[in-house]
Short mmCIF file of C-alpha atoms in Angstrom, two decimals:
data_model
loop_
_atom_site.label_atom_id
_atom_site.label_comp_id
_atom_site.label_asym_id
_atom_site.label_seq_id
_atom_site.Cartn_x
_atom_site.Cartn_y
_atom_site.Cartn_z
CA VAL A 1 -9.06 15.82 31.55
CA ALA A 2 -9.29 13.03 35.02
CA SER A 3 -7.02 15.19 37.04
CA HIS A 4 -8.53 18.77 35.59
CA PRO A 5 -12.02 18.78 36.22
CA SER A 6 -12.27 22.35 35.29
CA VAL A 7 -10.71 21.17 31.66
CA ALA A 8 -13.80 18.68 30.91
CA GLU A 9 -16.38 21.46 32.20
CA GLU A 10 -14.89 24.02 29.84
CA LEU A 11 -15.15 21.38 26.73
CA ARG A 12 -18.53 20.61 27.69
CA ASP A 13 -19.70 24.47 28.23
CA ARG A 14 -18.24 25.12 24.55
CA TYR A 15 -19.43 21.61 22.57
CA ARG A 16 -23.08 21.22 23.57
CA VAL A 17 -23.95 18.82 20.77
CA VAL A 18 -21.44 16.30 20.03
CA LEU A 19 -21.43 14.24 16.29
CA LEU A 20 -19.14 11.32 15.81
CA ASP A 21 -19.21 10.11 12.54
CA GLU A 22 -17.52 6.88 11.23
CA TYR A 23 -17.68 5.65 14.89
CA GLN A 24 -16.71 2.06 14.18
CA ASP A 25 -13.24 3.17 13.52
CA THR A 26 -12.71 4.06 16.80
CA SER A 27 -10.39 2.40 19.72
CA VAL A 28 -11.41 1.83 23.49
CA VAL A 29 -9.05 4.62 24.47
CA GLN A 30 -10.57 7.59 22.20
CA THR A 31 -13.56 6.45 23.59
CA ASP A 32 -12.48 6.66 27.04
CA LEU A 33 -11.10 10.29 26.43
CA LEU A 34 -14.76 11.18 25.01
CA ALA A 35 -17.04 9.50 27.31
CA ALA A 36 -14.77 11.15 30.21
CA LEU A 37 -15.71 14.51 28.58
CA PHE A 38 -19.05 13.97 27.05
CA ALA A 39 -20.89 11.02 29.04
CA GLY A 40 -24.33 12.49 29.56
CA THR A 41 -24.53 15.65 27.21
CA GLY A 42 -25.95 15.47 23.65
CA VAL A 43 -23.64 12.84 21.84
CA MET A 44 -24.81 11.16 19.16
CA ALA A 45 -22.20 8.48 16.86
CA VAL A 46 -22.68 7.50 13.58
CA GLY A 47 -21.20 4.36 12.36
CA ASP A 48 -21.84 0.98 10.64
CA PRO A 49 -20.09 -2.09 12.20
CA HIS A 50 -19.68 -3.72 8.63
CA GLN A 51 -17.56 -1.12 7.52
CA ALA A 52 -14.90 -1.81 10.76
CA ILE A 53 -11.73 -2.50 8.68
CA TYR A 54 -9.15 -0.38 10.79
CA GLY A 55 -8.80 -3.09 13.78
CA TRP A 56 -4.67 -3.35 12.56
CA ARG A 57 -4.17 0.29 14.15
CA GLY A 58 -6.13 -0.67 17.25
CA ALA A 59 -9.85 0.19 16.15
CA SER A 60 -12.11 -2.36 17.26
CA ALA A 61 -15.22 -3.21 15.44
CA GLY A 62 -17.35 -4.12 18.86
CA ASN A 63 -16.83 -0.73 19.64
CA LEU A 64 -19.79 0.88 18.49
CA GLY A 65 -22.12 -1.72 20.77
CA GLY A 66 -21.13 -0.01 23.67
CA PHE A 67 -21.52 3.54 22.57
CA ALA A 68 -24.79 3.29 24.96
CA VAL A 69 -22.53 2.17 28.30
CA ALA A 70 -20.27 4.66 27.44
CA PHE A 71 -22.25 7.61 27.21
CA ALA A 72 -25.59 7.42 28.52
CA PRO A 73 -26.52 7.21 32.23
CA GLY A 74 -27.91 3.74 32.57
CA GLY A 75 -27.07 2.63 28.96
CA ALA A 76 -30.27 3.84 27.45
CA CYS A 77 -30.33 5.75 24.29
CA ALA A 78 -32.11 6.07 21.74
CA GLN A 79 -31.30 4.25 18.09
CA TYR A 80 -32.32 5.06 14.49
CA SER A 81 -31.42 2.75 11.59
CA LEU A 82 -30.24 4.63 7.95
CA LEU A 83 -30.97 1.63 5.86
CA THR A 84 -31.36 3.45 2.73
CA SER A 85 -27.77 3.47 0.29
CA TRP A 86 -27.90 6.99 -1.35
CA ARG A 87 -24.82 6.45 -3.59
CA ASN A 88 -25.41 2.35 -5.25
CA SER A 89 -27.60 0.92 -7.43
CA GLU A 90 -29.61 -2.04 -7.20
CA SER A 91 -27.18 -5.08 -8.45
CA VAL A 92 -24.47 -3.71 -6.85
CA LEU A 93 -26.30 -3.90 -3.33
CA THR A 94 -27.78 -7.34 -4.26
CA ALA A 95 -23.72 -7.91 -4.54
CA ALA A 96 -22.66 -6.49 -1.31
CA ASN A 97 -25.15 -8.32 0.79
CA ALA A 98 -24.33 -11.21 -0.30
CA VAL A 99 -20.80 -10.73 0.71
CA LEU A 100 -22.36 -9.27 4.18
CA ALA A 101 -24.89 -12.64 4.82
CA PRO A 102 -22.26 -14.21 6.56
CA LEU A 103 -21.83 -11.55 9.45
CA ALA A 104 -25.18 -10.78 10.43
CA ALA A 105 -25.66 -12.51 13.38
CA SER A 106 -21.99 -11.98 15.06
CA ALA A 107 -22.45 -8.14 14.36
CA THR A 108 -22.39 -6.04 17.69
CA VAL A 109 -25.15 -4.13 16.49
CA PRO A 110 -27.88 -5.65 14.67
CA VAL A 111 -27.79 -4.19 11.30
CA GLN A 112 -30.42 -4.85 8.08
CA GLU A 113 -29.56 -4.97 4.62
CA LEU A 114 -29.39 -1.59 3.13
CA ARG A 115 -32.08 -0.58 0.66
CA PRO A 116 -31.70 1.28 -2.88
CA ARG A 117 -32.64 4.77 -2.64
CA PRO A 118 -36.13 5.24 -4.77
CA GLY A 119 -35.50 5.69 -8.45
CA ALA A 120 -31.89 3.85 -7.92
CA PRO A 121 -30.84 2.13 -11.34
CA ALA A 122 -30.53 -1.23 -11.73
CA GLY A 123 -27.23 -0.88 -12.35
CA VAL A 124 -24.50 -3.58 -13.45
CA VAL A 125 -22.39 -6.22 -11.97
CA GLU A 126 -20.00 -8.09 -14.19
CA LEU A 127 -17.53 -11.13 -12.97
CA GLY A 128 -14.55 -12.48 -14.69
CA PHE A 129 -11.96 -15.20 -13.57
CA ASP A 130 -8.83 -15.93 -16.09
CA ALA A 131 -5.95 -18.10 -16.07
CA ASP A 132 -3.27 -15.49 -15.71
CA LEU A 133 -2.84 -12.29 -14.14
CA ASP A 134 -2.14 -10.13 -17.56
CA THR A 135 -5.23 -11.75 -19.02
CA GLU A 136 -6.71 -10.13 -15.96
CA ALA A 137 -5.27 -7.08 -16.20
CA ASP A 138 -6.08 -6.76 -19.98
CA ARG A 139 -10.13 -7.65 -19.07
CA VAL A 140 -10.15 -4.72 -16.88
CA ALA A 141 -8.94 -2.21 -18.96
CA ALA A 142 -11.33 -3.26 -22.01
CA TRP A 143 -14.01 -3.23 -19.51
CA PHE A 144 -13.38 0.34 -18.26
CA ALA A 145 -12.63 1.23 -21.80
CA ARG A 146 -16.36 -0.31 -22.87
CA VAL A 147 -17.97 1.58 -19.91
CA ARG A 148 -16.28 5.20 -20.37
CA SER A 149 -17.21 4.70 -24.22
CA GLU A 150 -20.77 3.52 -23.32
CA ARG A 151 -21.21 6.60 -20.92
CA ALA A 152 -19.42 9.13 -23.34
CA ARG A 153 -22.25 8.27 -26.08
CA ASP A 154 -24.77 9.57 -23.45
CA GLY A 155 -22.64 12.67 -22.66
CA LEU A 156 -21.59 11.20 -19.46
CA ALA A 157 -17.53 11.77 -18.05
CA THR A 158 -16.78 8.49 -15.85
CA THR A 159 -15.19 8.40 -12.73
CA GLY A 160 -13.58 4.77 -12.38
CA ALA A 161 -11.07 3.00 -9.74
CA ILE A 162 -9.42 -0.43 -9.50
CA LEU A 163 -9.11 -1.43 -6.00
CA PHE A 164 -6.23 -3.51 -4.33
CA ARG A 165 -5.84 -5.71 -1.33
CA SER A 166 -2.78 -4.73 -1.76
CA LYS A 167 -0.48 -2.65 -3.93
CA LYS A 168 1.88 -5.78 -5.62
CA HIS A 169 0.02 -5.36 -8.80
CA MET A 170 -1.19 -1.79 -9.36
CA VAL A 171 1.79 -1.41 -12.00
CA ARG A 172 0.58 -4.26 -14.11
CA PHE A 173 -2.95 -3.21 -14.31
CA GLY A 174 -1.80 0.40 -14.68
CA ASP A 175 0.25 -0.72 -17.57
CA ALA A 176 -2.81 -2.68 -19.43
CA LEU A 177 -4.27 0.66 -18.77
CA GLY A 178 -1.95 2.73 -20.59
CA ARG A 179 -1.54 0.26 -23.56
CA ARG A 180 -5.40 1.11 -24.16
CA GLY A 181 -4.34 5.32 -24.23
CA ILE A 182 -6.87 5.16 -20.93
CA PRO A 183 -5.67 7.99 -18.45
CA HIS A 184 -5.03 6.39 -14.71
CA ARG A 185 -2.98 7.49 -12.01
CA ILE A 186 -1.58 5.32 -8.87
CA LEU A 187 -3.02 6.87 -5.95
CA GLY A 188 -0.62 7.00 -2.49
CA LEU A 189 3.30 7.00 -2.30
CA GLY A 190 3.22 3.19 -1.70
CA GLY A 191 1.76 2.67 -5.32
CA LEU A 192 3.46 5.01 -6.58
CA LEU A 193 6.72 3.77 -5.50
CA SER A 194 6.50 0.61 -7.45
CA THR A 195 6.00 2.24 -10.61
CA PRO A 196 9.46 1.85 -12.61
CA GLU A 197 10.08 5.44 -13.50
CA VAL A 198 9.62 6.38 -9.80
CA VAL A 199 11.86 3.67 -8.52
CA ASP A 200 14.75 5.23 -10.76
CA VAL A 201 14.27 8.06 -9.68
CA VAL A 202 14.26 7.19 -5.99
CA CYS A 203 17.53 4.83 -6.67
CA ALA A 204 19.59 7.50 -8.17
CA LEU A 205 18.89 9.66 -5.09
CA ARG A 206 20.04 6.91 -2.70
CA VAL A 207 22.80 6.46 -5.34
CA ILE A 208 23.98 10.18 -4.63
CA SER A 209 23.63 10.12 -0.86
CA ASP A 210 24.48 6.77 -0.09
CA PRO A 211 28.05 5.18 -0.92
CA SER A 212 26.66 1.70 0.23
CA ALA A 213 23.64 1.81 -1.93
CA GLY A 214 24.82 -0.83 -4.33
CA SER A 215 21.69 -2.48 -5.14
CA SER A 216 19.92 0.50 -6.33
CA LEU A 217 23.23 1.36 -8.51
CA ILE A 218 22.94 -2.10 -10.35
CA ARG A 219 19.55 -1.43 -11.24
CA LEU A 220 20.09 2.04 -12.90
CA LEU A 221 23.48 0.46 -14.86
CA ALA A 222 21.75 -2.77 -15.70
CA GLY A 223 18.28 -0.56 -16.94
CA PRO A 224 18.16 1.17 -20.39
CA ARG A 225 20.16 4.25 -19.61
CA TRP A 226 23.46 2.60 -19.61
CA GLY A 227 22.14 -1.31 -20.47
CA ILE A 228 25.78 -2.65 -18.77
CA GLY A 229 25.67 -6.38 -18.85
CA LEU A 230 25.80 -8.83 -16.12
CA PRO A 231 29.93 -9.89 -16.64
CA ASP A 232 31.07 -6.55 -16.56
CA LEU A 233 28.65 -5.72 -13.59
CA ARG A 234 30.42 -8.96 -11.20
CA GLU A 235 33.76 -7.38 -12.54
CA LEU A 236 32.34 -3.91 -11.08
CA ALA A 237 31.62 -5.93 -7.81
CA GLY A 238 35.50 -7.32 -8.07
CA LEU A 239 36.76 -3.71 -8.36
CA ALA A 240 34.69 -3.11 -5.25
CA ARG A 241 36.30 -5.71 -3.45
CA ARG A 242 40.09 -4.89 -4.50
CA ILE A 243 39.29 -1.21 -3.61
CA ALA A 244 38.40 -2.24 0.09
CA ARG A 245 41.64 -4.36 0.53
CA HIS A 246 44.14 -1.76 -0.73
CA ASP A 247 44.56 1.92 1.03
CA SER A 248 44.28 5.27 -0.70
CA SER A 249 47.38 4.54 -2.99
CA LEU A 250 46.07 1.44 -3.74
CA GLN A 251 49.07 -0.37 -1.69
CA PRO A 252 47.83 -3.71 -0.21
CA LEU A 253 46.70 -3.24 3.38
CA ALA A 254 48.35 -5.31 6.00
CA PRO A 255 46.73 -8.94 6.46
CA GLU A 256 45.53 -8.15 10.12
CA VAL A 257 43.91 -4.71 9.09
CA VAL A 258 41.72 -6.62 6.44
CA GLU A 259 41.00 -9.21 9.41
CA ARG A 260 39.89 -6.25 11.77
CA ILE A 261 37.48 -4.70 8.48
CA ARG A 262 36.16 -8.11 8.17
CA GLY A 263 35.25 -8.33 12.06
CA SER A 264 33.77 -4.90 12.33
CA ALA A 265 30.88 -3.33 11.04
CA GLY A 266 33.04 -2.25 7.88
CA ASP A 267 31.82 -3.75 4.75
CA ASP A 268 34.65 -6.57 3.28
CA ASP A 269 32.65 -6.61 -0.16
CA GLY A 270 33.44 -2.59 -0.70
CA SER A 271 30.94 -0.25 -2.10
CA LEU A 272 30.27 -0.31 -5.85
CA VAL A 273 29.76 3.14 -5.25
CA ASP A 274 33.49 3.47 -4.92
CA ALA A 275 34.61 1.35 -7.60
CA LEU A 276 32.24 3.51 -9.87
CA ASP A 277 34.44 6.70 -9.38
CA PHE A 278 37.32 4.80 -9.65
CA VAL A 279 36.55 3.99 -13.46
CA LEU A 280 35.98 7.82 -13.86
CA ARG A 281 39.29 8.93 -11.80
CA HIS A 282 41.75 6.20 -13.75
CA THR A 283 42.48 6.22 -17.66
CA PRO A 284 40.61 3.56 -19.65
CA ASP A 285 44.44 1.70 -19.67
CA HIS A 286 44.73 1.36 -16.29
CA GLY A 287 45.08 -2.15 -15.20
CA TRP A 288 42.53 -3.12 -12.36
CA LEU A 289 40.21 -2.05 -15.53
CA ALA A 290 41.46 -4.15 -17.78
CA GLY A 291 38.61 -7.12 -17.30
CA PHE A 292 35.88 -4.33 -17.92
CA THR A 293 34.81 -4.51 -22.24
CA PRO A 294 35.43 -1.65 -24.06
CA ASP A 295 32.16 -0.59 -24.31
CA ALA A 296 31.27 -1.03 -20.45
CA ARG A 297 34.33 1.08 -19.61
CA GLU A 298 33.13 3.86 -21.63
CA ARG A 299 29.68 3.35 -20.41
CA LEU A 300 30.82 3.65 -16.59
CA ARG A 301 32.80 6.76 -16.91
CA GLU A 302 29.93 8.38 -18.12
CA ALA A 303 27.73 6.94 -15.60
CA ALA A 304 30.03 8.07 -12.80
CA SER A 305 30.32 11.49 -14.60
CA VAL A 306 26.67 11.84 -14.31
CA PHE A 307 26.50 10.61 -10.60
CA ALA A 308 28.89 12.86 -9.96
CA GLY A 309 27.35 15.75 -11.07
CA LEU A 310 24.20 14.63 -9.09
CA ARG A 311 26.23 14.51 -6.23
CA GLN A 312 27.51 18.29 -6.76
CA ALA A 313 23.83 19.32 -7.22
CA SER A 314 22.50 17.59 -4.01
CA GLY A 315 22.42 21.01 -2.36
CA MET A 316 19.88 22.53 -4.76
CA PRO A 317 16.00 22.17 -3.67
CA ILE A 318 15.01 18.45 -4.00
CA PRO A 319 12.19 18.73 -6.11
CA ASP A 320 14.54 20.78 -8.76
CA LEU A 321 17.20 17.35 -7.84
CA VAL A 322 14.01 15.33 -8.61
CA ARG A 323 13.77 17.21 -11.90
CA LEU A 324 17.91 17.25 -12.99
CA VAL A 325 17.60 13.23 -12.20
CA GLU A 326 14.55 12.86 -14.30
CA LEU A 327 16.83 14.77 -17.08
CA GLU A 328 19.95 12.80 -16.75
CA LEU A 329 18.49 9.36 -16.65
CA ARG A 330 16.61 10.36 -19.71
CA LEU A 331 13.23 9.40 -18.08
CA ASP A 332 11.30 11.27 -20.65
CA VAL A 333 13.09 9.58 -23.76
CA GLU A 334 12.43 6.46 -22.26
CA LEU A 335 8.94 6.61 -21.52
CA ALA A 336 8.29 8.37 -24.65
CA ALA A 337 9.66 4.80 -26.22
CA ASN A 338 8.19 2.06 -24.43
CA GLU A 339 4.83 1.26 -26.08
CA ALA A 340 3.98 -1.15 -23.19
CA ARG A 341 3.52 1.69 -20.83
CA GLY A 342 0.89 3.65 -23.18
CA PRO A 343 0.97 7.23 -23.98
CA ALA A 344 4.33 9.06 -21.79
CA ARG A 345 1.58 11.55 -20.54
CA VAL A 346 -0.03 8.80 -18.91
CA ALA A 347 3.43 7.57 -17.32
CA SER A 348 4.76 10.77 -16.84
CA ALA A 349 1.92 11.66 -14.74
CA GLN A 350 3.40 9.29 -11.97
CA LEU A 351 6.35 10.99 -11.80
CA ARG A 352 4.40 14.62 -11.38
CA ALA A 353 2.55 12.99 -8.68
CA PHE A 354 5.63 11.81 -7.00
CA VAL A 355 6.67 15.23 -7.28
CA ASP A 356 3.40 16.31 -5.35
CA GLU A 357 4.40 13.80 -2.70
CA VAL A 358 7.77 15.44 -2.31
CA HIS A 359 6.07 19.04 -1.83
CA ALA A 360 3.79 17.50 0.58
CA PHE A 361 7.09 16.28 2.17
CA LEU A 362 9.13 19.43 2.17
CA ALA A 363 6.25 21.40 3.76
CA ALA A 364 5.79 19.31 7.17
CA ASP A 365 9.64 18.69 7.45
CA GLU A 366 11.83 21.32 8.85
CA THR A 367 15.31 20.12 7.74
CA GLY A 368 14.19 19.16 4.06
CA SER A 369 17.22 16.94 3.32
CA LEU A 370 17.36 14.20 1.03
CA SER A 371 18.48 11.71 3.80
CA SER A 372 14.99 12.93 5.92
CA LEU A 373 13.24 12.30 2.45
CA LEU A 374 14.65 8.97 1.75
CA ALA A 375 14.31 7.71 5.43
CA TRP A 376 10.25 9.43 5.18
CA LEU A 377 9.97 7.15 1.70
CA GLU A 378 10.52 3.65 3.33
CA HIS A 379 8.64 4.26 5.94
CA ALA A 380 6.06 5.62 3.94
CA GLU A 381 6.00 2.72 1.76
CA GLN A 382 5.27 0.29 4.57
CA LEU A 383 2.47 2.37 6.06
CA ASP A 384 0.84 3.77 3.16
CA GLU A 385 -0.79 1.11 2.17
CA PHE A 386 -3.20 1.41 4.45
CA ALA A 387 -4.34 5.04 4.80
CA PRO A 388 -7.11 6.31 3.39
CA ARG A 389 -6.84 8.68 0.40
CA THR A 390 -7.69 12.30 0.50
CA GLU A 391 -7.88 12.81 -3.49
CA PRO A 392 -10.97 13.26 -4.90
CA PRO A 393 -12.16 11.01 -8.24
CA GLU A 394 -11.27 12.51 -11.07
CA ASP A 395 -13.58 12.56 -14.33
CA ASP A 396 -12.40 10.17 -17.20
CA VAL A 397 -9.31 9.19 -15.38
CA VAL A 398 -8.83 5.63 -13.41
CA GLN A 399 -7.32 5.67 -10.19
CA LEU A 400 -5.55 2.68 -8.60
CA LEU A 401 -5.46 2.34 -4.86
CA THR A 402 -5.81 -0.11 -2.19
CA ILE A 403 -8.96 -1.03 -0.80
CA HIS A 404 -8.42 0.55 2.59
CA GLY A 405 -7.69 3.84 0.89
CA SER A 406 -11.03 3.97 -0.85
CA LYS A 407 -12.78 4.52 2.45
CA GLY A 408 -15.12 6.79 2.13
CA LEU A 409 -14.98 7.35 -1.53
CA GLU A 410 -17.13 6.71 -4.49
CA TRP A 411 -16.82 6.00 -8.44
CA ASP A 412 -19.17 5.68 -11.33
CA ALA A 413 -17.08 2.37 -12.63
CA VAL A 414 -15.08 0.26 -9.94
CA ALA A 415 -12.94 -2.98 -10.29
CA VAL A 416 -12.17 -4.87 -7.55
CA VAL A 417 -9.30 -7.32 -8.77
CA ARG A 418 -7.41 -9.90 -7.46
CA LEU A 419 -10.32 -12.52 -5.52
CA VAL A 420 -8.47 -15.08 -5.31
CA LYS A 421 -7.58 -17.05 -1.73
CA ASP A 422 -4.82 -15.86 -0.12
CA GLU A 423 -4.99 -12.21 -1.38
CA LEU A 424 -8.52 -11.75 -1.17
CA PRO A 425 -9.40 -12.91 1.98
CA SER A 426 -5.68 -12.84 2.56
CA ALA A 427 -3.93 -15.85 3.83
CA PRO A 428 -4.04 -16.44 7.82
CA ARG A 429 -1.42 -14.61 9.74
CA ASP A 430 -0.68 -14.88 13.69
CA THR A 431 -3.41 -17.20 14.10
CA ARG A 432 -1.96 -18.05 17.72
CA ALA A 433 -2.39 -13.98 18.89
CA TRP A 434 -1.17 -13.23 21.87
CA LEU A 435 0.34 -17.22 22.28
CA GLY A 436 2.81 -15.74 20.20
CA PHE A 437 6.05 -13.76 21.36
CA GLY A 438 5.87 -10.12 22.49
CA VAL A 439 1.78 -10.00 22.42
CA LEU A 440 -0.21 -8.45 25.16
CA PRO A 441 -2.87 -10.95 26.40
CA TYR A 442 -6.00 -10.08 25.39
CA ALA A 443 -7.39 -10.34 29.01
CA PHE A 444 -5.36 -6.99 29.33
CA ARG A 445 -6.58 -5.10 26.65
CA GLY A 446 -9.84 -2.87 26.36
CA ASP A 447 -11.72 -4.77 23.61
CA SER A 448 -11.09 -8.26 25.19
CA ALA A 449 -14.97 -8.37 25.35
CA TRP A 450 -15.11 -8.67 21.55
CA LEU A 451 -11.59 -10.58 21.17
CA PRO A 452 -11.73 -14.26 21.02
CA ALA A 453 -11.06 -16.04 24.20
CA LEU A 454 -8.62 -18.75 25.27
CA ALA A 455 -10.33 -20.85 27.71
CA TRP A 456 -7.17 -22.55 29.27
CA GLN A 457 -8.57 -21.36 33.10
CA SER A 458 -11.18 -24.51 32.43
CA ALA A 459 -8.56 -26.90 31.16
CA GLU A 460 -7.99 -29.60 33.80
CA THR A 461 -5.82 -32.08 31.41
CA GLN A 462 -3.46 -31.37 28.53
CA GLN A 463 -6.01 -32.65 25.94
CA GLN A 464 -8.32 -30.29 26.93
CA LEU A 465 -5.65 -27.36 26.61
CA LYS A 466 -4.74 -28.81 23.36
CA ALA A 467 -8.45 -28.32 22.26
CA ALA A 468 -8.65 -25.30 23.61
CA ILE A 469 -5.87 -24.00 22.13
CA GLU A 470 -6.69 -25.18 18.63
CA ALA A 471 -10.29 -23.40 19.06
CA PHE A 472 -8.72 -20.12 19.83
CA VAL A 473 -6.17 -20.32 16.90
CA GLU A 474 -9.54 -21.13 14.54
CA ALA A 475 -11.55 -18.07 16.32
CA ASN A 476 -8.43 -15.97 15.43
CA ARG A 477 -8.55 -17.59 11.87
CA GLN A 478 -12.09 -15.96 11.60
CA ARG A 479 -12.16 -13.13 13.03
CA GLN A 480 -9.20 -12.37 10.21
CA LEU A 481 -11.55 -13.74 7.32
CA ASP A 482 -14.42 -11.94 8.93
CA GLU A 483 -12.28 -8.47 8.86
CA ASP A 484 -11.43 -9.04 5.07
CA ARG A 485 -15.09 -9.78 4.59
CA ARG A 486 -15.95 -6.39 5.70
CA LEU A 487 -12.92 -5.41 3.52
CA ALA A 488 -14.66 -6.72 0.51
CA TYR A 489 -18.27 -5.23 1.15
CA VAL A 490 -16.42 -1.63 1.39
CA ALA A 491 -15.11 -2.11 -1.95
CA VAL A 492 -18.05 -3.34 -3.65
CA THR A 493 -20.23 -0.79 -2.08
CA ARG A 494 -17.38 1.80 -3.78
CA ALA A 495 -19.68 1.70 -6.99
CA ARG A 496 -22.25 3.62 -8.14
CA GLU A 497 -23.33 1.66 -11.39
CA HIS A 498 -20.65 -0.33 -12.80
CA LEU A 499 -19.05 -2.92 -10.97
CA LEU A 500 -16.65 -5.57 -12.16
CA LEU A 501 -15.08 -8.44 -10.45
CA THR A 502 -12.37 -10.44 -11.46
CA GLY A 503 -9.53 -12.71 -10.53
CA SER A 504 -6.82 -15.08 -12.01
CA HIS A 505 -5.43 -18.46 -11.02
CA TRP A 506 -1.63 -17.63 -11.95
CA SER A 507 0.35 -14.73 -10.72
CA GLY A 508 3.68 -15.52 -10.18
CA THR A 509 2.67 -18.19 -7.34
CA LYS A 510 4.11 -21.72 -7.41
CA ARG A 511 0.41 -23.03 -7.23
CA PRO A 512 -2.53 -21.91 -8.64
CA ARG A 513 -4.91 -20.16 -6.67
CA PRO A 514 -8.65 -20.84 -6.90
CA ARG A 515 -11.55 -18.50 -6.69
CA SER A 516 -12.24 -16.12 -3.49
CA VAL A 517 -15.42 -17.35 -1.25
CA PHE A 518 -16.63 -13.69 -1.67
CA PHE A 519 -16.14 -14.16 -5.53
CA ALA A 520 -18.26 -17.53 -5.39
CA GLU A 521 -20.76 -16.10 -2.72
CA ILE A 522 -22.15 -12.74 -5.21
CA ALA A 523 -21.47 -15.06 -8.30
CA ASP A 524 -24.20 -17.69 -6.70
#
């Protein structure tokens, strides 16, 4: 665009009016490009600085305030306020505005409190704080059961969602819904990859593809399908080490060869997958198998036979391979027998959703190989937590997803869970910012005007510099809290009429976690 003015002219002729939605989620680079194309023409941006939750991927909450300077000659433009919420009930807006109040003074664009639409229902906001995570999850499940029942009496279906700061506890809440027979679905690949049945399938795919996938193999061998005990798993690890120190004819390797393996990229501990194959290839009375219990020898031989068959089938289409893995691991039987997971159809829906994600991957990947699928799963698991979801709400199904994924969506009933310190808001991280290794100093960034400044140039003594650094760290800590505050605001405003806010002191942590500051503000 900068090098070829004709490109910009052509685009301006083609697009006479430009509407920019969700402008608070843009980055400085995006603004530079759009301004190079459309500055001085008919451009309108719509945004809410209080919903700027994508700073982690380069978006700048202050970008909305710089719109006029970027696009309007002389920096003058018309401004309108859209203050009526057409989604939320009165009480939900009261809760949202309570979280938002501390941000009002620091917003780059002044935004007044949202007003309910004419004739908006009063709505219901409920709060509950429990001793432990399981009690909290059960409270949420009971709440959805009650709300769904009350609305059903009026002939109304109910869309519902449980929103999380991270995917860590999704399965626990999903299990609580399952025990009450409430249909639910974990949205996003990251959440699906934490459900036990999907984890088993992925572990099996890793074992088929990678001889070094020992931890995945241990999970499957120790699981309900084969039930191998710890002493026999230790024996299998010992067999793997023994094999690694012998050649193909089972003769000991020379000491210098073993030492060379140990000093190279080779694995001195051997491969558990190879050890399992050894059990299948040799008779049960082989001397190297004497340390196993008789039951374990039979089960290991069966497991080795299953995985050998799956490896032979690894060339079939991946969705068919996934289905074959489900059958061989007897996941349908396990899901039907596990009452703690609720009705089998609810849990098997997670497997179907996983297959849908696999189909989506195959539609975009030219090779469609098992190794590329596994690499994508590993990458997607890290990124998916923050991706906006495209799935629409479903009648009488409770969807479980992260708050970042909920942006732009709405449900009749929403539970925002884990409102505890160090979860929502999250624990302060990297508060030293560019003072840390390998981080670009803020002065070189396009959004530097909206980032905390380190007053190092005005410091004349070490004490003044120390004070400046402490103030800089505190400003970064406050900036992270503001980001989480905006996240809480987005979460609360996803609810149309029914909102539940919960937390619990204990969730596998060393110390009890106190109530979130957001929980306290809304409660007050």
